[in-house]
Amino acid sequence: MIICTLCRRREAFFFRAYSGERLCRRCFCLSIERKVKTAISKYGMFEPDDRIAVAVSGGKDSLSLLHILSKIEKSFPKATLTAVIVDEGIKGYRDEAMKIAKKNCEKSDVGHIIVSFKELYGYALDEIAEMTEDTKLTPCSYCGVLRRRAINTAAKLAGASKVATAHNLDDETQTALLNIIHGDPIRILRVKPMLDPIQPGLVQRVKPLCEVPEREVALYAYVKKIAFQILPCPYSGSALRNDVRGILNRLEEKHPGMKYTIHRSMEKIRSLLEQSKLKTALSDCEKCGEPTVGKICQTCQILEALKRGRT
Ligand code: SF4
Ligand code: ZN
């Protein structure tokens, strides 16, 4: 029997190549929770009296995050937790995810708020996908922008002071590489574990899973018997992101710890960019008043384009 490196008592079931540890189930789960707590304190993500909204999709990442945060929250009696669930309107996919999400909220004794694309924007994502079939953009490009706004709207409805999303280490490194590929320094600056505070109209976003590899989040959900949706979204991710994911996974396999190395390198690049004159100040969108980098926010641009396509 191979013994756990940490407790030296129980049988190891997982080999963590980047640290050389062999872990039993219990020590593995504790190590994941520790990684989350470390990220929370390293980036100063929460105050003891924060009203936290967790964006819950029904997938393994967001449900593991809900599980971990509801555990942590118990030690902070003044903090509150609410799940926000966005119904994008994806037939045969989102309905199941929402059921699973709601069940998990009940189990963790966390209240929830649901907002839908149809209610907020007048269109379900299925309708948008149909209307934009002939354009270059994929449904994910629309979904990403509209979903971000919907989460912010729901978080405001919940009276939240922070909104936690379930981006893991893999998501963060993929986004970092994509931003480099697109030569987008502003996004390199803005996409980080904790968004800059005090942007009026935006509930501050934090990513407590940013230092947990995707594979380990999945394993955590499995060991903790968290029921999550397995069915992939019919529109799935963009082709380029999928390629970047493949490259990063191959790199990680050959050079364990590579994702952490990229994550740390991005922190250094970001801190240098922060010292430069690059500005990311937000102003109010001329149409809806929500914060935006340009004059008209991406949500309004999308909704205008959809309206034009219809009329
Ligand atoms: Fe939205 Fe794309 Fe994610 Fe599906 S895969 S939920 S369309 S971003
Ligand atoms: Zn152990």
mmCIF file of C-alpha atoms and ligand atoms in Angstrom:
data_model
loop_
_atom_site.group_PDB
_atom_site.id
_atom_site.type_symbol
_atom_site.label_atom_id
_atom_site.label_comp_id
_atom_site.label_asym_id
_atom_site.label_seq_id
_atom_site.Cartn_x
_atom_site.Cartn_y
_atom_site.Cartn_z
ATOM 1 C CA MET A 1 0.000 0.000 0.000
ATOM 2 C CA ILE A 2 1.329 3.454 -0.883
ATOM 3 C CA ILE A 3 0.934 5.755 2.104
ATOM 4 C CA CYS A 4 -0.218 9.405 1.999
ATOM 5 C CA THR A 5 2.732 11.810 2.089
ATOM 6 C CA LEU A 6 0.910 14.158 4.474
ATOM 7 C CA CYS A 7 -0.796 12.066 7.153
ATOM 8 C CA ARG A 8 1.458 9.003 6.746
ATOM 9 C CA ARG A 9 -1.497 6.835 7.777
ATOM 10 C CA ARG A 10 -4.058 6.397 5.027
ATOM 11 C CA GLU A 11 -3.653 4.911 1.582
ATOM 12 C CA ALA A 12 -2.742 7.395 -1.153
ATOM 13 C CA PHE A 13 -5.119 7.571 -4.135
ATOM 14 C CA PHE A 14 -3.742 10.577 -6.003
ATOM 15 C CA PHE A 15 -0.276 11.515 -7.205
ATOM 16 C CA ARG A 16 0.290 15.255 -7.544
ATOM 17 C CA ALA A 17 3.047 15.374 -10.119
ATOM 18 C CA TYR A 18 3.949 19.063 -9.663
ATOM 19 C CA SER A 19 4.616 18.687 -5.920
ATOM 20 C CA GLY A 20 5.604 15.035 -5.763
ATOM 21 C CA GLU A 21 2.931 14.386 -3.084
ATOM 22 C CA ARG A 22 0.890 11.208 -2.875
ATOM 23 C CA LEU A 23 -2.344 11.985 -1.090
ATOM 24 C CA CYS A 24 -5.176 10.116 0.584
ATOM 25 C CA ARG A 25 -8.725 11.291 -0.078
ATOM 26 C CA ARG A 26 -8.971 13.252 3.150
ATOM 27 C CA CYS A 27 -5.636 15.051 2.800
ATOM 28 C CA PHE A 28 -6.376 15.709 -0.875
ATOM 29 C CA CYS A 29 -9.692 17.446 -0.077
ATOM 30 C CA LEU A 30 -8.132 19.399 2.764
ATOM 31 C CA SER A 31 -5.342 20.510 0.438
ATOM 32 C CA ILE A 32 -7.875 21.829 -2.090
ATOM 33 C CA GLU A 33 -9.722 23.748 0.612
ATOM 34 C CA ARG A 34 -6.368 25.098 1.789
ATOM 35 C CA LYS A 35 -5.484 26.257 -1.728
ATOM 36 C CA VAL A 36 -8.787 28.159 -1.839
ATOM 37 C CA LYS A 37 -8.226 29.733 1.591
ATOM 38 C CA THR A 38 -4.664 30.670 0.611
ATOM 39 C CA ALA A 39 -5.858 32.389 -2.582
ATOM 40 C CA ILE A 40 -8.587 34.204 -0.622
ATOM 41 C CA SER A 41 -6.082 35.625 1.866
ATOM 42 C CA LYS A 42 -3.258 36.179 -0.657
ATOM 43 C CA TYR A 43 -5.456 38.411 -2.818
ATOM 44 C CA GLY A 44 -7.551 39.734 0.109
ATOM 45 C CA MET A 45 -10.695 38.541 -1.621
ATOM 46 C CA PHE A 46 -13.175 38.810 1.242
ATOM 47 C CA GLU A 47 -13.979 40.919 4.285
ATOM 48 C CA PRO A 48 -15.512 39.149 7.308
ATOM 49 C CA ASP A 49 -18.868 40.852 6.723
ATOM 50 C CA ASP A 50 -19.061 40.474 2.920
ATOM 51 C CA ARG A 51 -22.348 39.552 1.274
ATOM 52 C CA ILE A 52 -21.040 37.061 -1.242
ATOM 53 C CA ALA A 53 -22.856 36.021 -4.404
ATOM 54 C CA VAL A 54 -21.544 32.812 -5.975
ATOM 55 C CA ALA A 55 -22.146 32.345 -9.687
ATOM 56 C CA VAL A 56 -23.425 28.782 -9.956
ATOM 57 C CA SER A 57 -23.816 27.095 -13.329
ATOM 58 C CA GLY A 58 -24.366 23.486 -12.289
ATOM 59 C CA GLY A 59 -20.920 22.331 -13.424
ATOM 60 C CA LYS A 60 -18.210 20.781 -11.241
ATOM 61 C CA ASP A 61 -16.289 24.016 -10.714
ATOM 62 C CA SER A 62 -19.102 26.239 -9.503
ATOM 63 C CA LEU A 63 -20.653 23.539 -7.314
ATOM 64 C CA SER A 64 -17.303 22.714 -5.708
ATOM 65 C CA LEU A 65 -16.814 26.440 -5.090
ATOM 66 C CA LEU A 66 -20.270 26.684 -3.516
ATOM 67 C CA HIS A 67 -19.459 23.690 -1.322
ATOM 68 C CA ILE A 68 -16.105 25.110 -0.174
ATOM 69 C CA LEU A 69 -17.381 28.665 0.382
ATOM 70 C CA SER A 70 -20.386 27.461 2.362
ATOM 71 C CA LYS A 71 -17.928 25.600 4.628
ATOM 72 C CA ILE A 72 -15.667 28.636 5.003
ATOM 73 C CA GLU A 73 -18.633 30.952 5.560
ATOM 74 C CA LYS A 74 -19.553 29.051 8.732
ATOM 75 C CA SER A 75 -16.497 30.517 10.451
ATOM 76 C CA PHE A 76 -17.612 34.045 9.506
ATOM 77 C CA PRO A 77 -21.014 34.615 11.126
ATOM 78 C CA LYS A 78 -21.315 38.119 9.673
ATOM 79 C CA ALA A 79 -20.783 36.992 6.051
ATOM 80 C CA THR A 80 -23.666 35.802 3.877
ATOM 81 C CA LEU A 81 -23.741 33.610 0.807
ATOM 82 C CA THR A 82 -26.266 33.593 -2.066
ATOM 83 C CA ALA A 83 -26.032 31.584 -5.261
ATOM 84 C CA VAL A 84 -26.787 33.362 -8.518
ATOM 85 C CA ILE A 85 -27.930 31.181 -11.372
ATOM 86 C CA VAL A 86 -28.147 32.440 -14.947
ATOM 87 C CA ASP A 87 -30.570 30.773 -17.341
ATOM 88 C CA GLU A 88 -29.076 31.529 -20.751
ATOM 89 C CA GLY A 89 -31.892 29.669 -22.507
ATOM 90 C CA ILE A 90 -30.089 26.628 -23.942
ATOM 91 C CA LYS A 91 -32.672 23.934 -24.511
ATOM 92 C CA GLY A 92 -31.935 20.439 -23.227
ATOM 93 C CA TYR A 93 -28.856 21.673 -21.379
ATOM 94 C CA ARG A 94 -29.495 24.540 -19.025
ATOM 95 C CA ASP A 95 -32.755 23.088 -17.637
ATOM 96 C CA GLU A 96 -30.894 20.090 -16.249
ATOM 97 C CA ALA A 97 -28.019 22.258 -14.964
ATOM 98 C CA MET A 98 -30.441 24.537 -13.126
ATOM 99 C CA LYS A 99 -32.146 21.616 -11.411
ATOM 100 C CA ILE A 100 -28.763 20.307 -10.239
ATOM 101 C CA ALA A 101 -27.679 23.792 -9.135
ATOM 102 C CA LYS A 102 -30.865 24.326 -7.111
ATOM 103 C CA LYS A 103 -30.540 20.922 -5.429
ATOM 104 C CA ASN A 104 -26.965 21.697 -4.394
ATOM 105 C CA CYS A 105 -28.042 25.063 -2.981
ATOM 106 C CA GLU A 106 -30.689 23.317 -0.863
ATOM 107 C CA LYS A 107 -28.150 20.779 0.323
ATOM 108 C CA SER A 108 -25.674 23.485 1.336
ATOM 109 C CA ASP A 109 -28.511 25.582 2.780
ATOM 110 C CA VAL A 110 -27.697 28.542 0.512
ATOM 111 C CA GLY A 111 -30.448 30.728 -0.969
ATOM 112 C CA HIS A 112 -30.455 31.431 -4.715
ATOM 113 C CA ILE A 113 -31.535 33.985 -7.296
ATOM 114 C CA ILE A 114 -32.241 33.104 -10.922
ATOM 115 C CA VAL A 115 -32.050 35.577 -13.821
ATOM 116 C CA SER A 116 -32.586 34.692 -17.464
ATOM 117 C CA PHE A 117 -31.335 36.089 -20.773
ATOM 118 C CA LYS A 118 -34.925 36.095 -22.044
ATOM 119 C CA GLU A 119 -36.106 38.273 -19.155
ATOM 120 C CA LEU A 120 -33.083 40.584 -19.148
ATOM 121 C CA TYR A 121 -32.425 40.961 -22.872
ATOM 122 C CA GLY A 122 -35.535 39.694 -24.646
ATOM 123 C CA TYR A 123 -33.735 36.768 -26.288
ATOM 124 C CA ALA A 124 -32.745 33.282 -25.154
ATOM 125 C CA LEU A 125 -29.250 32.163 -26.232
ATOM 126 C CA ASP A 126 -30.831 29.590 -28.585
ATOM 127 C CA GLU A 127 -32.612 32.443 -30.379
ATOM 128 C CA ILE A 128 -29.404 34.505 -30.533
ATOM 129 C CA ALA A 129 -27.536 31.495 -31.956
ATOM 130 C CA GLU A 130 -30.159 31.146 -34.664
ATOM 131 C CA MET A 131 -30.192 34.864 -35.489
ATOM 132 C CA THR A 132 -26.400 35.063 -35.723
ATOM 133 C CA GLU A 133 -25.772 31.796 -37.557
ATOM 134 C CA ASP A 134 -24.251 33.595 -40.540
ATOM 135 C CA THR A 135 -21.915 35.847 -38.580
ATOM 136 C CA LYS A 136 -18.283 35.174 -37.663
ATOM 137 C CA LEU A 137 -19.036 35.199 -33.940
ATOM 138 C CA THR A 138 -19.852 31.986 -32.067
ATOM 139 C CA PRO A 139 -22.727 31.705 -29.548
ATOM 140 C CA CYS A 140 -20.025 31.673 -26.830
ATOM 141 C CA SER A 141 -18.922 35.206 -27.757
ATOM 142 C CA TYR A 142 -22.450 36.490 -27.118
ATOM 143 C CA CYS A 143 -22.974 34.234 -24.127
ATOM 144 C CA GLY A 144 -19.756 35.342 -22.407
ATOM 145 C CA VAL A 145 -20.614 39.044 -22.534
ATOM 146 C CA LEU A 146 -24.305 38.661 -21.696
ATOM 147 C CA ARG A 147 -23.622 36.168 -18.929
ATOM 148 C CA ARG A 148 -21.094 38.449 -17.239
ATOM 149 C CA ARG A 149 -23.642 41.264 -17.214
ATOM 150 C CA ALA A 150 -26.400 38.911 -16.002
ATOM 151 C CA ILE A 151 -24.240 37.738 -13.092
ATOM 152 C CA ASN A 152 -23.556 41.350 -12.137
ATOM 153 C CA THR A 153 -27.274 42.192 -12.316
ATOM 154 C CA ALA A 154 -28.163 39.168 -10.171
ATOM 155 C CA ALA A 155 -25.404 39.995 -7.688
ATOM 156 C CA LYS A 156 -26.795 43.524 -7.357
ATOM 157 C CA LEU A 157 -30.291 42.086 -6.844
ATOM 158 C CA ALA A 158 -28.838 39.909 -4.070
ATOM 159 C CA GLY A 159 -27.331 43.023 -2.478
ATOM 160 C CA ALA A 160 -23.905 41.418 -2.810
ATOM 161 C CA SER A 161 -20.657 43.205 -2.029
ATOM 162 C CA LYS A 162 -18.582 40.532 -3.853
ATOM 163 C CA VAL A 163 -19.307 38.049 -6.568
ATOM 164 C CA ALA A 164 -17.289 34.831 -6.661
ATOM 165 C CA THR A 165 -16.884 32.974 -9.932
ATOM 166 C CA ALA A 166 -15.479 29.470 -10.350
ATOM 167 C CA HIS A 167 -12.616 30.164 -12.757
ATOM 168 C CA ASN A 168 -9.890 27.628 -12.002
ATOM 169 C CA LEU A 169 -6.151 27.644 -12.712
ATOM 170 C CA ASP A 170 -6.700 26.189 -16.190
ATOM 171 C CA ASP A 171 -9.267 28.864 -17.114
ATOM 172 C CA GLU A 172 -6.914 31.576 -15.908
ATOM 173 C CA THR A 173 -3.874 30.319 -17.822
ATOM 174 C CA GLN A 174 -5.924 29.719 -20.979
ATOM 175 C CA THR A 175 -7.286 33.272 -20.816
ATOM 176 C CA ALA A 176 -3.792 34.643 -20.197
ATOM 177 C CA LEU A 177 -2.430 32.906 -23.307
ATOM 178 C CA LEU A 178 -5.446 33.961 -25.373
ATOM 179 C CA ASN A 179 -4.933 37.582 -24.325
ATOM 180 C CA ILE A 180 -1.288 37.336 -25.367
ATOM 181 C CA ILE A 181 -2.279 35.750 -28.699
ATOM 182 C CA HIS A 182 -4.744 38.587 -29.274
ATOM 183 C CA GLY A 183 -2.142 41.170 -28.179
ATOM 184 C CA ASP A 184 -4.576 42.649 -25.688
ATOM 185 C CA PRO A 185 -2.624 44.291 -22.808
ATOM 186 C CA ILE A 186 -5.732 45.945 -21.364
ATOM 187 C CA ARG A 187 -7.343 42.568 -20.865
ATOM 188 C CA ILE A 188 -4.110 41.152 -19.415
ATOM 189 C CA LEU A 189 -4.364 43.950 -16.870
ATOM 190 C CA ARG A 190 -8.054 43.540 -16.143
ATOM 191 C CA VAL A 191 -8.378 39.737 -16.017
ATOM 192 C CA LYS A 192 -6.974 38.778 -12.630
ATOM 193 C CA PRO A 193 -7.927 36.783 -9.523
ATOM 194 C CA MET A 194 -9.599 39.807 -7.996
ATOM 195 C CA LEU A 195 -10.947 42.618 -10.096
ATOM 196 C CA ASP A 196 -10.082 46.172 -9.088
ATOM 197 C CA PRO A 197 -12.365 47.482 -6.354
ATOM 198 C CA ILE A 198 -14.750 50.385 -6.488
ATOM 199 C CA GLN A 199 -15.888 50.433 -10.075
ATOM 200 C CA PRO A 200 -19.337 51.956 -9.613
ATOM 201 C CA GLY A 201 -22.040 49.654 -10.954
ATOM 202 C CA LEU A 202 -19.792 46.601 -10.918
ATOM 203 C CA VAL A 203 -19.889 44.202 -8.004
ATOM 204 C CA GLN A 204 -16.267 43.321 -7.333
ATOM 205 C CA ARG A 205 -15.446 39.918 -8.865
ATOM 206 C CA VAL A 206 -13.171 37.369 -7.181
ATOM 207 C CA LYS A 207 -11.972 33.925 -8.268
ATOM 208 C CA PRO A 208 -11.220 31.760 -5.222
ATOM 209 C CA LEU A 209 -10.423 28.664 -7.366
ATOM 210 C CA CYS A 210 -7.793 30.494 -9.425
ATOM 211 C CA GLU A 211 -4.965 28.405 -7.980
ATOM 212 C CA VAL A 212 -6.641 24.995 -8.226
ATOM 213 C CA PRO A 213 -6.029 22.973 -11.406
ATOM 214 C CA GLU A 214 -9.200 21.917 -13.229
ATOM 215 C CA ARG A 215 -8.402 18.242 -12.865
ATOM 216 C CA GLU A 216 -8.202 18.605 -9.101
ATOM 217 C CA VAL A 217 -11.505 20.492 -8.914
ATOM 218 C CA ALA A 218 -13.124 17.576 -10.755
ATOM 219 C CA LEU A 219 -11.528 15.084 -8.396
ATOM 220 C CA TYR A 220 -12.654 17.105 -5.380
ATOM 221 C CA ALA A 221 -16.253 17.080 -6.663
ATOM 222 C CA TYR A 222 -16.009 13.340 -7.214
ATOM 223 C CA VAL A 223 -14.570 12.557 -3.763
ATOM 224 C CA LYS A 224 -17.096 14.853 -2.063
ATOM 225 C CA LYS A 225 -19.889 13.192 -4.065
ATOM 226 C CA ILE A 226 -21.089 16.538 -5.363
ATOM 227 C CA ALA A 227 -23.687 15.936 -8.080
ATOM 228 C CA PHE A 228 -22.877 18.084 -11.103
ATOM 229 C CA GLN A 229 -23.840 18.305 -14.745
ATOM 230 C CA ILE A 230 -21.718 16.182 -17.038
ATOM 231 C CA LEU A 231 -23.446 17.002 -20.325
ATOM 232 C CA PRO A 232 -21.360 19.563 -22.250
ATOM 233 C CA CYS A 233 -22.968 22.723 -23.584
ATOM 234 C CA PRO A 234 -24.137 22.104 -27.175
ATOM 235 C CA TYR A 235 -22.315 25.268 -28.290
ATOM 236 C CA SER A 236 -19.157 24.335 -26.309
ATOM 237 C CA GLY A 237 -16.072 26.555 -26.100
ATOM 238 C CA SER A 238 -14.394 28.370 -28.970
ATOM 239 C CA ALA A 239 -12.059 26.400 -31.208
ATOM 240 C CA LEU A 240 -9.071 28.571 -30.301
ATOM 241 C CA ARG A 241 -9.612 28.165 -26.540
ATOM 242 C CA ASN A 242 -9.881 24.400 -27.018
ATOM 243 C CA ASP A 243 -6.554 24.382 -28.864
ATOM 244 C CA VAL A 244 -4.918 26.469 -26.132
ATOM 245 C CA ARG A 245 -6.337 24.068 -23.521
ATOM 246 C CA GLY A 246 -4.755 21.146 -25.400
ATOM 247 C CA ILE A 247 -1.362 22.882 -25.619
ATOM 248 C CA LEU A 248 -1.382 23.724 -21.898
ATOM 249 C CA ASN A 249 -2.369 20.193 -20.901
ATOM 250 C CA ARG A 250 0.442 18.730 -23.003
ATOM 251 C CA LEU A 251 2.923 21.193 -21.494
ATOM 252 C CA GLU A 252 1.741 20.352 -17.983
ATOM 253 C CA GLU A 253 2.139 16.648 -18.620
ATOM 254 C CA LYS A 254 5.708 17.054 -19.849
ATOM 255 C CA HIS A 255 6.664 19.753 -17.352
ATOM 256 C CA PRO A 256 4.554 19.394 -14.188
ATOM 257 C CA GLY A 257 3.792 22.747 -12.584
ATOM 258 C CA MET A 258 3.800 24.625 -15.891
ATOM 259 C CA LYS A 259 0.320 26.067 -15.315
ATOM 260 C CA TYR A 260 1.438 27.519 -11.984
ATOM 261 C CA THR A 261 4.553 28.912 -13.681
ATOM 262 C CA ILE A 262 2.403 30.683 -16.283
ATOM 263 C CA HIS A 263 0.061 31.945 -13.554
ATOM 264 C CA ARG A 264 2.993 33.457 -11.642
ATOM 265 C CA SER A 265 4.531 34.907 -14.807
ATOM 266 C CA MET A 266 1.246 36.638 -15.581
ATOM 267 C CA GLU A 267 1.285 38.203 -12.113
ATOM 268 C CA LYS A 268 4.715 39.657 -12.840
ATOM 269 C CA ILE A 269 3.667 40.932 -16.278
ATOM 270 C CA ARG A 270 0.534 42.422 -14.773
ATOM 271 C CA SER A 271 2.417 44.219 -12.047
ATOM 272 C CA LEU A 272 4.760 45.733 -14.654
ATOM 273 C CA LEU A 273 1.777 46.794 -16.779
ATOM 274 C CA GLU A 274 0.181 48.324 -13.695
ATOM 275 C CA GLN A 275 3.226 50.555 -13.284
ATOM 276 C CA SER A 276 2.984 51.669 -16.910
ATOM 277 C CA LYS A 277 0.656 54.417 -18.090
ATOM 278 C CA LEU A 278 -1.817 51.917 -19.537
ATOM 279 C CA LYS A 279 -5.251 53.069 -18.421
ATOM 280 C CA THR A 280 -8.230 50.820 -17.864
ATOM 281 C CA ALA A 281 -10.527 53.425 -16.396
ATOM 282 C CA LEU A 282 -14.180 52.665 -16.935
ATOM 283 C CA SER A 283 -16.851 55.134 -17.924
ATOM 284 C CA ASP A 284 -20.642 54.830 -18.062
ATOM 285 C CA CYS A 285 -22.148 53.298 -21.190
ATOM 286 C CA GLU A 286 -23.992 56.010 -23.115
ATOM 287 C CA LYS A 287 -26.974 53.706 -23.586
ATOM 288 C CA CYS A 288 -27.504 51.732 -20.386
ATOM 289 C CA GLY A 289 -25.271 53.552 -17.906
ATOM 290 C CA GLU A 290 -23.412 50.392 -16.904
ATOM 291 C CA PRO A 291 -19.601 50.592 -16.642
ATOM 292 C CA THR A 292 -17.635 50.052 -19.845
ATOM 293 C CA VAL A 293 -14.152 50.531 -21.301
ATOM 294 C CA GLY A 294 -15.429 52.381 -24.417
ATOM 295 C CA LYS A 295 -18.474 54.584 -24.982
ATOM 296 C CA ILE A 296 -21.026 51.829 -25.569
ATOM 297 C CA CYS A 297 -20.779 48.617 -23.563
ATOM 298 C CA GLN A 298 -20.475 45.243 -25.262
ATOM 299 C CA THR A 299 -23.916 44.178 -24.028
ATOM 300 C CA CYS A 300 -25.572 47.182 -25.703
ATOM 301 C CA GLN A 301 -23.535 46.622 -28.867
ATOM 302 C CA ILE A 302 -24.775 43.031 -29.028
ATOM 303 C CA LEU A 303 -28.392 43.955 -28.292
ATOM 304 C CA GLU A 304 -28.316 46.720 -30.931
ATOM 305 C CA ALA A 305 -26.871 44.349 -33.524
ATOM 306 C CA LEU A 306 -29.533 41.755 -32.719
ATOM 307 C CA LYS A 307 -32.281 44.366 -33.032
ATOM 308 C CA ARG A 308 -30.917 45.541 -36.381
ATOM 309 C CA GLY A 309 -30.837 41.949 -37.599
ATOM 310 C CA ARG A 310 -34.467 41.524 -36.631
ATOM 311 C CA THR A 311 -35.921 44.670 -38.139
HETATM 312 FE FE1 SF4 B 1 -22.269 29.894 -23.009
HETATM 313 FE FE2 SF4 B 1 -20.380 28.905 -24.644
HETATM 314 FE FE3 SF4 B 1 -20.361 28.298 -22.057
HETATM 315 FE FE4 SF4 B 1 -22.253 27.304 -23.660
HETATM 316 S S1 SF4 B 1 -20.043 26.874 -23.767
HETATM 317 S S2 SF4 B 1 -22.574 28.182 -21.635
HETATM 318 S S3 SF4 B 1 -22.568 29.016 -25.047
HETATM 319 S S4 SF4 B 1 -20.048 30.333 -22.970
HETATM 320 ZN ZN ZN B 2 -3.407 11.666 4.176
#
